[in-house]
Short mmCIF file of C-alpha atoms in Angstrom, two decimals:
data_model
loop_
_atom_site.label_atom_id
_atom_site.label_comp_id
_atom_site.label_asym_id
_atom_site.label_seq_id
_atom_site.Cartn_x
_atom_site.Cartn_y
_atom_site.Cartn_z
CA MET I 601 72.61 143.68 79.61
CA THR I 602 70.09 146.37 78.77
CA LEU I 603 70.00 148.13 75.41
CA LEU I 604 71.99 151.07 76.79
CA GLU I 605 74.58 148.77 78.37
CA ARG I 606 74.99 146.88 75.09
CA TYR I 607 75.49 150.20 73.31
CA ILE I 608 78.26 151.21 75.71
CA PHE I 609 79.84 147.75 75.60
CA ARG I 610 79.84 147.68 71.80
CA ARG I 611 81.50 151.10 71.56
CA ALA I 612 84.06 150.23 74.23
CA LEU I 613 84.84 146.89 72.57
CA ILE I 614 85.39 148.46 69.15
CA SER I 615 87.60 151.17 70.63
CA SER I 616 89.59 148.65 72.68
CA VAL I 617 90.13 146.35 69.70
CA GLY I 618 91.42 149.28 67.67
CA SER I 619 93.77 150.27 70.48
CA LEU I 620 94.93 146.66 70.87
CA VAL I 621 95.77 146.33 67.19
CA SER I 622 97.66 149.63 67.18
CA LEU I 623 99.63 148.92 70.37
CA ALA I 624 100.44 145.32 69.40
CA LEU I 625 101.65 146.35 65.94
CA ILE I 626 103.85 149.12 67.35
CA VAL I 627 105.48 146.79 69.89
CA TRP I 628 105.78 143.99 67.32
CA ILE I 629 107.45 146.23 64.75
CA VAL I 630 109.96 147.42 67.36
CA GLN I 631 110.74 143.82 68.35
CA ALA I 632 110.99 142.67 64.73
CA LEU I 633 113.30 145.54 63.76
CA SER I 634 115.59 144.73 66.67
CA ARG I 635 116.14 141.33 65.07
CA ILE I 636 116.28 142.45 61.44
CA ASP I 637 120.05 141.94 61.38
CA ILE I 638 119.31 138.19 61.36
CA VAL I 639 118.25 138.50 57.73
CA LYS I 640 121.73 139.71 56.80
CA THR I 641 123.37 136.68 58.36
CA SER I 642 121.15 133.80 57.33
CA ALA I 643 119.75 132.62 54.03
CA SER I 644 116.98 130.56 55.60
CA ALA I 645 116.15 133.45 57.93
CA ALA I 646 115.30 135.64 54.95
CA GLY I 647 112.46 133.23 54.13
CA ASN I 648 111.42 132.44 57.70
CA ILE I 649 111.88 135.77 59.48
CA LEU I 650 108.22 136.77 59.04
CA TRP I 651 107.00 133.49 60.53
CA ILE I 652 109.45 133.74 63.42
CA ALA I 653 108.46 137.36 64.09
CA LEU I 654 104.76 136.43 64.03
CA MET I 655 105.41 134.05 66.91
CA LEU I 656 106.06 137.15 69.03
CA LEU I 657 102.54 138.46 68.51
CA PRO I 658 100.56 136.34 71.03
CA ASP I 659 102.67 137.32 74.04
CA LEU I 660 103.02 140.93 72.87
CA ALA I 661 99.27 141.26 72.32
CA ALA I 662 98.50 139.71 75.70
CA GLY I 663 100.88 142.17 77.34
CA VAL I 664 99.09 145.23 75.93
CA VAL I 665 95.49 143.99 76.32
CA PRO I 666 95.03 145.72 79.74
CA PHE I 667 96.26 149.02 78.30
CA ALA I 668 94.02 148.63 75.24
CA ILE I 669 91.01 148.11 77.53
CA LEU I 670 91.96 151.17 79.58
CA ILE I 671 92.39 153.39 76.51
CA GLY I 672 89.25 152.10 74.82
CA ALA I 673 87.10 152.52 77.94
CA ILE I 674 88.32 156.03 78.67
CA GLN I 675 87.82 157.08 75.05
CA VAL I 676 84.22 155.88 75.11
CA LEU I 677 83.46 157.44 78.50
CA ASN I 678 84.99 160.73 77.36
CA GLY I 679 82.91 160.48 74.20
CA LEU I 680 79.73 159.99 76.24
CA ASN I 681 80.55 163.12 78.22
CA ALA I 682 81.48 165.12 75.11
CA ASP I 683 78.15 164.23 73.47
CA SER I 684 76.27 164.94 76.74
CA GLU I 685 75.07 161.32 76.74
CA ARG I 686 76.60 160.68 80.14
CA ALA I 687 74.77 163.68 81.60
CA VAL I 688 71.47 162.48 80.12
CA ILE I 689 72.02 159.00 81.60
CA ALA I 690 72.62 160.51 85.02
CA ALA I 691 69.66 162.92 84.70
CA SER I 692 67.31 160.07 83.75
CA GLY I 693 67.93 158.46 87.13
CA ALA I 694 70.03 155.56 85.86
CA SER I 695 72.48 154.21 88.41
CA MET I 696 76.23 153.91 88.03
CA ARG I 697 75.71 150.25 87.12
CA VAL I 698 74.71 151.27 83.61
CA ILE I 699 78.27 152.46 83.06
CA LEU I 700 79.97 150.01 85.39
CA ARG I 701 78.57 146.74 84.04
CA PRO I 702 79.61 146.95 80.35
CA ILE I 703 83.11 148.16 81.23
CA ILE I 704 83.58 145.32 83.72
CA TYR I 705 82.35 142.84 81.09
CA LEU I 706 84.94 144.31 78.75
CA GLY I 707 87.66 143.77 81.38
CA LEU I 708 86.54 140.18 81.95
CA ALA I 709 86.57 139.50 78.20
CA GLY I 710 90.13 140.84 78.04
CA GLY I 711 91.06 138.69 81.03
CA ILE I 712 89.76 135.56 79.28
CA LEU I 713 91.82 136.45 76.22
CA VAL I 714 94.95 136.92 78.34
CA LEU I 715 94.36 133.61 80.14
CA THR I 716 93.94 131.80 76.82
CA VAL I 717 97.23 133.16 75.53
CA ALA I 718 99.11 132.65 78.80
CA HIS I 719 98.10 129.01 79.29
CA GLY I 720 97.67 127.82 75.71
CA ILE I 721 98.82 129.81 72.72
CA GLY I 722 101.69 131.65 74.43
CA PRO I 723 103.93 128.68 75.35
CA LEU I 724 103.50 127.14 71.89
CA ALA I 725 104.33 130.42 70.15
CA SER I 726 107.31 131.02 72.43
CA SER I 727 108.68 127.56 71.71
CA ALA I 728 108.26 128.07 67.96
CA PHE I 729 109.98 131.46 68.16
CA TYR I 730 113.06 130.24 70.04
CA ASN I 731 113.35 127.16 67.87
CA GLY I 732 113.37 129.47 64.85
CA ILE I 733 116.07 131.63 66.42
CA ARG I 734 118.13 128.52 67.14
CA SER I 735 117.88 127.37 63.54
CA ILE I 736 118.89 130.84 62.35
CA ASN I 737 122.02 130.79 64.49
CA VAL I 738 122.88 127.37 63.05
CA ASP I 739 122.90 128.91 59.58
CA THR I 740 124.97 131.84 60.87
CA ILE I 741 127.78 129.47 61.89
CA THR I 742 127.67 126.98 59.05
CA LEU I 743 126.95 129.28 56.13
CA PHE I 744 128.17 132.80 56.75
CA LEU I 745 131.36 132.57 58.80
CA ARG I 746 134.17 132.71 56.27
CA PRO I 747 137.21 130.52 57.00
CA GLY I 748 140.18 132.41 58.40
CA ARG I 749 138.24 135.59 59.20
CA PHE I 750 137.18 136.94 62.58
CA GLU I 751 133.49 137.78 62.40
CA ARG I 752 131.88 140.00 65.06
CA VAL I 753 128.53 138.29 65.61
CA SER I 754 127.61 140.86 68.29
CA PRO I 755 129.48 143.80 69.88
CA ASP I 756 130.96 141.50 72.54
CA LEU I 757 131.22 138.22 70.64
CA VAL I 758 133.81 137.29 67.98
CA ILE I 759 133.90 133.94 66.15
CA SER I 760 136.39 132.51 63.69
CA VAL I 761 136.45 129.13 61.93
CA GLY I 762 139.20 127.30 60.06
CA GLU I 763 137.06 125.22 57.72
CA SER I 764 133.35 124.50 57.50
CA ASN I 765 131.90 121.41 55.87
CA GLY I 766 128.16 121.31 56.39
CA SER I 767 127.55 120.92 60.11
CA ILE I 768 131.21 120.05 60.82
CA ILE I 769 133.55 122.93 61.75
CA GLU I 770 137.30 122.72 62.17
CA SER I 771 139.45 125.04 64.32
CA LEU I 772 136.75 127.06 66.04
CA PHE I 773 137.65 130.21 68.01
CA ILE I 774 135.16 132.14 70.18
CA GLN I 775 135.92 135.27 72.19
CA ASP I 776 133.12 136.20 74.58
CA THR I 777 133.40 139.48 76.54
CA ARG I 778 129.72 139.90 77.40
CA ASP I 779 130.28 139.14 81.08
CA PRO I 780 131.15 142.41 82.89
CA ASN I 781 133.54 140.57 85.20
CA LEU I 782 135.08 137.88 83.04
CA ASP I 783 136.52 137.40 79.54
CA LEU I 784 136.05 133.96 78.03
CA THR I 785 138.01 132.54 75.10
CA TYR I 786 137.25 129.16 73.57
CA PHE I 787 139.50 127.07 71.32
CA ALA I 788 138.24 123.84 69.77
CA ALA I 789 139.91 121.53 67.29
CA GLU I 790 136.52 120.54 65.97
CA ALA I 791 132.88 121.47 66.42
CA SER I 792 129.65 120.10 65.11
CA ILE I 793 125.99 121.01 65.18
CA LEU I 794 123.78 118.30 66.62
CA ASP I 795 120.01 118.21 66.31
CA GLN I 796 118.15 117.26 69.48
CA GLY I 797 114.52 117.07 68.47
CA ASP I 798 113.49 120.59 67.56
CA GLN I 799 116.67 122.07 69.05
CA SER I 800 120.25 122.35 67.81
CA VAL I 801 123.37 122.34 69.94
CA LEU I 802 126.87 123.46 69.01
CA MET I 803 129.23 120.83 70.42
CA LEU I 804 132.93 121.72 70.89
CA PHE I 805 135.45 118.88 70.91
CA ASP I 806 139.02 118.68 72.17
CA GLY I 807 139.58 122.29 73.21
CA GLN I 808 140.39 124.77 75.91
CA LEU I 809 138.51 127.48 77.80
CA HIS I 810 140.53 130.52 78.94
CA ARG I 811 138.98 132.54 81.76
CA LYS I 812 140.46 135.96 82.50
CA PRO I 813 139.06 138.41 85.08
CA LYS I 814 138.68 141.94 83.74
CA THR I 815 140.33 143.39 86.86
CA GLY I 816 143.41 141.18 86.87
CA ASN I 817 146.02 139.57 84.64
CA SER I 818 145.69 135.96 85.78
CA VAL I 819 144.30 133.45 83.29
CA SER I 820 142.84 130.06 84.18
CA VAL I 821 142.89 127.39 81.48
CA ILE I 822 140.32 124.58 81.42
CA GLU I 823 140.74 121.71 78.99
CA PHE I 824 137.64 119.88 77.82
CA GLN I 825 136.76 116.97 75.62
CA THR I 826 133.23 118.16 74.86
CA TYR I 827 131.41 121.42 75.52
CA ALA I 828 127.84 122.40 74.55
CA PHE I 829 126.60 125.81 73.39
CA ASP I 830 123.05 127.13 73.16
CA LEU I 831 122.73 128.41 69.60
CA SER I 832 119.75 130.63 70.44
CA ASN I 833 122.14 133.24 71.81
CA LEU I 834 125.55 131.55 71.56
CA ARG I 835 126.11 131.00 75.25
CA PRO I 836 126.89 127.77 77.10
CA ALA I 837 123.96 125.39 77.30
CA ASP I 838 125.07 124.04 80.67
CA ASP I 839 124.01 127.23 82.47
CA GLY I 840 120.51 125.80 82.79
CA ASP I 841 118.89 128.20 80.36
CA TRP I 842 118.49 126.07 77.27
CA THR I 843 114.75 125.60 77.62
CA ARG I 844 113.07 128.80 78.80
CA THR I 845 110.24 128.69 81.27
CA SER I 846 108.06 130.63 78.81
CA GLU I 847 108.12 127.53 76.57
CA LEU I 848 106.87 125.19 79.27
CA SER I 849 103.22 124.29 79.78
CA THR I 850 101.40 125.55 82.84
CA LEU I 851 101.04 122.00 84.13
CA THR I 852 104.82 121.57 84.00
CA LEU I 853 105.28 124.82 85.91
CA ILE I 854 102.83 123.78 88.64
CA ALA I 855 104.11 120.21 88.98
CA PRO I 856 107.69 120.20 87.67
CA ASP I 857 109.81 117.08 87.46
CA PRO I 858 112.00 117.03 90.61
CA ASP I 859 114.83 115.51 88.54
CA ASP I 860 114.72 118.27 85.94
CA GLU I 861 118.13 119.97 85.83
CA ILE I 862 116.73 123.44 85.19
CA TYR I 863 114.25 123.12 88.07
CA GLN I 864 116.96 121.92 90.43
CA LYS I 865 119.20 124.91 89.64
CA LYS I 866 116.60 127.67 89.54
CA PRO I 867 113.23 126.59 90.97
CA GLY I 868 112.25 130.21 91.52
CA ARG I 869 111.98 130.78 87.78
CA TYR I 870 109.16 128.24 87.59
CA VAL I 871 107.32 130.08 90.35
CA GLU I 872 107.91 133.42 88.60
CA GLU I 873 106.54 132.21 85.26
CA ALA I 874 103.51 130.54 86.85
CA THR I 875 102.78 133.65 88.93
CA ASP I 876 102.94 135.85 85.85
CA ARG I 877 100.52 133.62 83.96
CA PHE I 878 97.98 133.49 86.78
CA THR I 879 98.04 137.22 87.62
CA SER I 880 98.32 138.94 84.23
CA TRP I 881 94.58 138.66 83.52
CA LEU I 882 93.68 140.50 86.74
CA TYR I 883 95.12 143.72 85.33
CA CYS I 884 92.41 143.74 82.65
CA VAL I 885 89.77 144.01 85.37
CA ALA I 886 91.83 146.46 87.43
CA PHE I 887 92.38 148.75 84.44
CA ALA I 888 88.71 148.58 83.46
CA LEU I 889 87.73 149.74 86.96
CA TRP I 890 90.45 152.41 86.86
CA ALA I 891 88.99 153.74 83.60
CA ILE I 892 85.63 154.20 85.33
CA VAL I 893 87.33 155.96 88.23
CA CYS I 894 89.06 158.38 85.85
CA ALA I 895 86.24 159.07 83.38
CA GLY I 896 83.04 157.45 84.63
CA GLN I 897 81.54 160.47 86.41
CA PRO I 898 79.33 162.87 84.38
CA GLN I 899 80.93 166.19 83.51
CA THR I 900 80.22 169.11 81.21
CA ASN I 901 82.01 170.01 78.01
CA ARG I 902 83.82 172.81 79.84
CA GLN I 903 85.49 170.32 82.15
CA ALA I 904 88.64 169.03 80.47
CA SER I 905 88.49 165.34 79.50
CA ASN I 906 92.20 165.10 78.67
CA ALA I 907 92.90 164.77 82.39
CA ALA I 908 91.05 161.44 82.44
CA MET I 909 93.30 159.85 79.81
CA THR I 910 96.46 161.25 81.40
CA LEU I 911 95.44 160.08 84.87
CA GLY I 912 94.43 156.70 83.51
CA LEU I 913 97.70 156.03 81.69
CA ALA I 914 99.82 157.41 84.54
CA GLY I 915 98.13 155.18 87.11
CA ALA I 916 98.27 152.13 84.85
CA VAL I 917 101.97 152.57 84.05
CA ALA I 918 102.77 153.06 87.72
CA LEU I 919 100.89 149.90 88.71
CA LYS I 920 102.54 147.80 85.99
CA ALA I 921 105.96 149.15 86.92
CA VAL I 922 105.50 148.06 90.53
CA ALA I 923 104.15 144.71 89.33
CA PHE I 924 107.16 144.18 87.05
CA LEU I 925 109.54 145.00 89.90
CA ALA I 926 107.74 142.61 92.26
CA LEU I 927 107.68 139.85 89.65
CA SER I 928 111.44 140.18 89.07
CA MET I 929 111.95 139.49 92.78
CA VAL I 930 110.01 136.21 92.73
CA SER I 931 112.81 134.14 91.19
CA PRO I 932 115.36 134.79 93.98
CA ASN I 933 112.62 134.89 96.63
CA PRO I 934 109.54 132.78 95.72
CA SER I 935 107.63 134.06 98.75
CA MET I 936 107.30 137.38 96.90
CA ALA I 937 104.70 135.69 94.69
CA ILE I 938 102.09 136.47 97.34
CA PHE I 939 102.69 140.19 96.85
CA VAL I 940 102.40 139.80 93.08
CA TYR I 941 98.96 138.21 93.54
CA LEU I 942 97.81 140.80 96.06
CA LEU I 943 98.87 143.80 93.96
CA PRO I 944 96.18 143.62 91.19
CA ILE I 945 93.56 142.42 93.70
CA ALA I 946 94.29 145.43 95.93
CA ALA I 947 94.06 147.70 92.87
CA CYS I 948 90.62 146.27 92.03
CA VAL I 949 89.40 146.79 95.60
CA PHE I 950 90.78 150.34 95.74
CA ASN I 951 89.16 151.25 92.41
CA ALA I 952 85.85 149.72 93.52
CA LEU I 953 85.88 151.81 96.70
CA LEU I 954 86.51 154.99 94.70
CA ILE I 955 83.61 154.13 92.37
CA MET I 956 81.26 153.43 95.28
CA ARG I 957 82.16 156.80 96.81
CA GLY I 958 81.58 158.56 93.49
CA THR I 959 85.07 160.06 93.48
CA ASN I 960 85.87 162.17 90.44
CA LEU I 961 89.67 162.29 90.26
CA ALA I 962 89.69 164.93 87.55
CA GLN I 963 87.90 167.36 89.90
CA ILE I 964 90.26 166.99 92.85
CA PRO I 965 91.86 170.43 93.42
CA ILE I 966 95.46 169.23 93.33
CA VAL I 967 94.79 167.37 90.07
CA GLN I 968 93.11 170.40 88.55
CA ARG I 969 96.01 172.65 89.55
CA THR I 970 98.48 170.18 88.10
CA PHE I 971 96.73 170.05 84.73
CA ASP I 972 96.16 173.81 84.72
CA LEU I 973 99.86 174.46 85.33
CA PRO I 974 100.92 174.37 81.62
CA ARG I 975 98.05 176.70 80.72
CA ARG I 976 98.99 179.13 83.49
CA LEU I 977 102.63 179.07 82.48
CA LEU I 978 101.73 179.72 78.85
CA SER I 979 99.40 182.52 79.86
CA GLY I 980 102.09 184.12 82.04
CA LEU I 981 104.64 183.84 79.24
CA ARG I 982 102.22 185.46 76.79
CA LYS I 983 101.57 188.36 79.20
CA SER I 984 105.27 188.84 79.76
CA LEU I 985 105.92 188.98 76.01
CA ASN I 986 103.08 191.48 75.57
CA ARG I 987 104.52 193.75 78.28
CA GLN I 988 107.96 193.65 76.70
CA SER I 989 106.46 194.40 73.32
CA SER I 990 104.43 197.36 74.65
CA GLY I 991 107.51 198.80 76.37
CA SER I 992 109.84 198.60 73.36
CA PRO I 993 110.97 201.79 71.49
CA GLU I 994 109.20 200.66 68.33
CA SER I 995 105.85 200.52 70.08
CA ALA I 996 106.46 203.95 71.65
CA ILE I 997 107.07 205.49 68.21
CA ARG I 998 103.88 203.95 66.93
#
């Protein structure tokens, strides 16, 4: 890179890193606060909650990296226009590559970061997070459920125990109404918490399961000798969701064990997770190109630069919304993965074509009228108030 390109890259990198830290902290705090009630129900959680919450950071940071690159790039390009540096670069005869190259390098650097998290750090952090949640729920059952009392663990889940002696529980009762179509009630003469490696399972012994549809009065009773529960969210472990695909390595997702129970029940989830990991980095490049489309053209100080940031964020949010919708359809229909791959690639091609044509979105008439609408409304309201004030009796007396 030339000296000027390094200058632009350095400014864009600093701005993007600042945006990344701010966005990641905001999302992390929201996620951590949503789980703060764990501290009230677990003694060990009070000491481990910070570590568990930190395990959320890699995936959260990777999720906001494309937006941080977009915001950082647009801020720098707007700054170049505000300081007339962009106009000087254009007047000196420098090509668009002077602006294009450092921003693309920034997008590629963000893509490498996202790939590193998606295929390396992310699965390890996700596994550590869910293992921490599982251990917290173990403490919730064994330490904080008082014998003879019905404790509402969540709005739709009530648990009661007769006696608790370490990991052994006697006379366990669970009422689960989280299913919108079915009420589940569990009775067990005894329950115990078994450690399976880094995981813990709540095993129910010698009990009954009562299933009652919400729309009817019939009740089906199922007797069982043993029944397993996933302590990460207190739901049955035999639904195939004990180990989440986010905890699996990329190699396992690409070449899963055909005998794996989870893969046999829901193979589309493996495809969905692998597709997400291999496409997420492309949005860093797509958003970097979109930033150039929105703010890369030279403009004067009189031309509003706020439109660039608004257009940039609006387009980015719209693209990610469509991508999220398409990704959610991969699990039931794995062939949709092709569309998920094509979406960011098409965005990159579309943005590249706009850059080659020198399109300035902020100067398109319909965009200008849209952003001028609040100003025109405010101006009309001010004129209306002035006319009413000039026609009032008080003003006539004056």
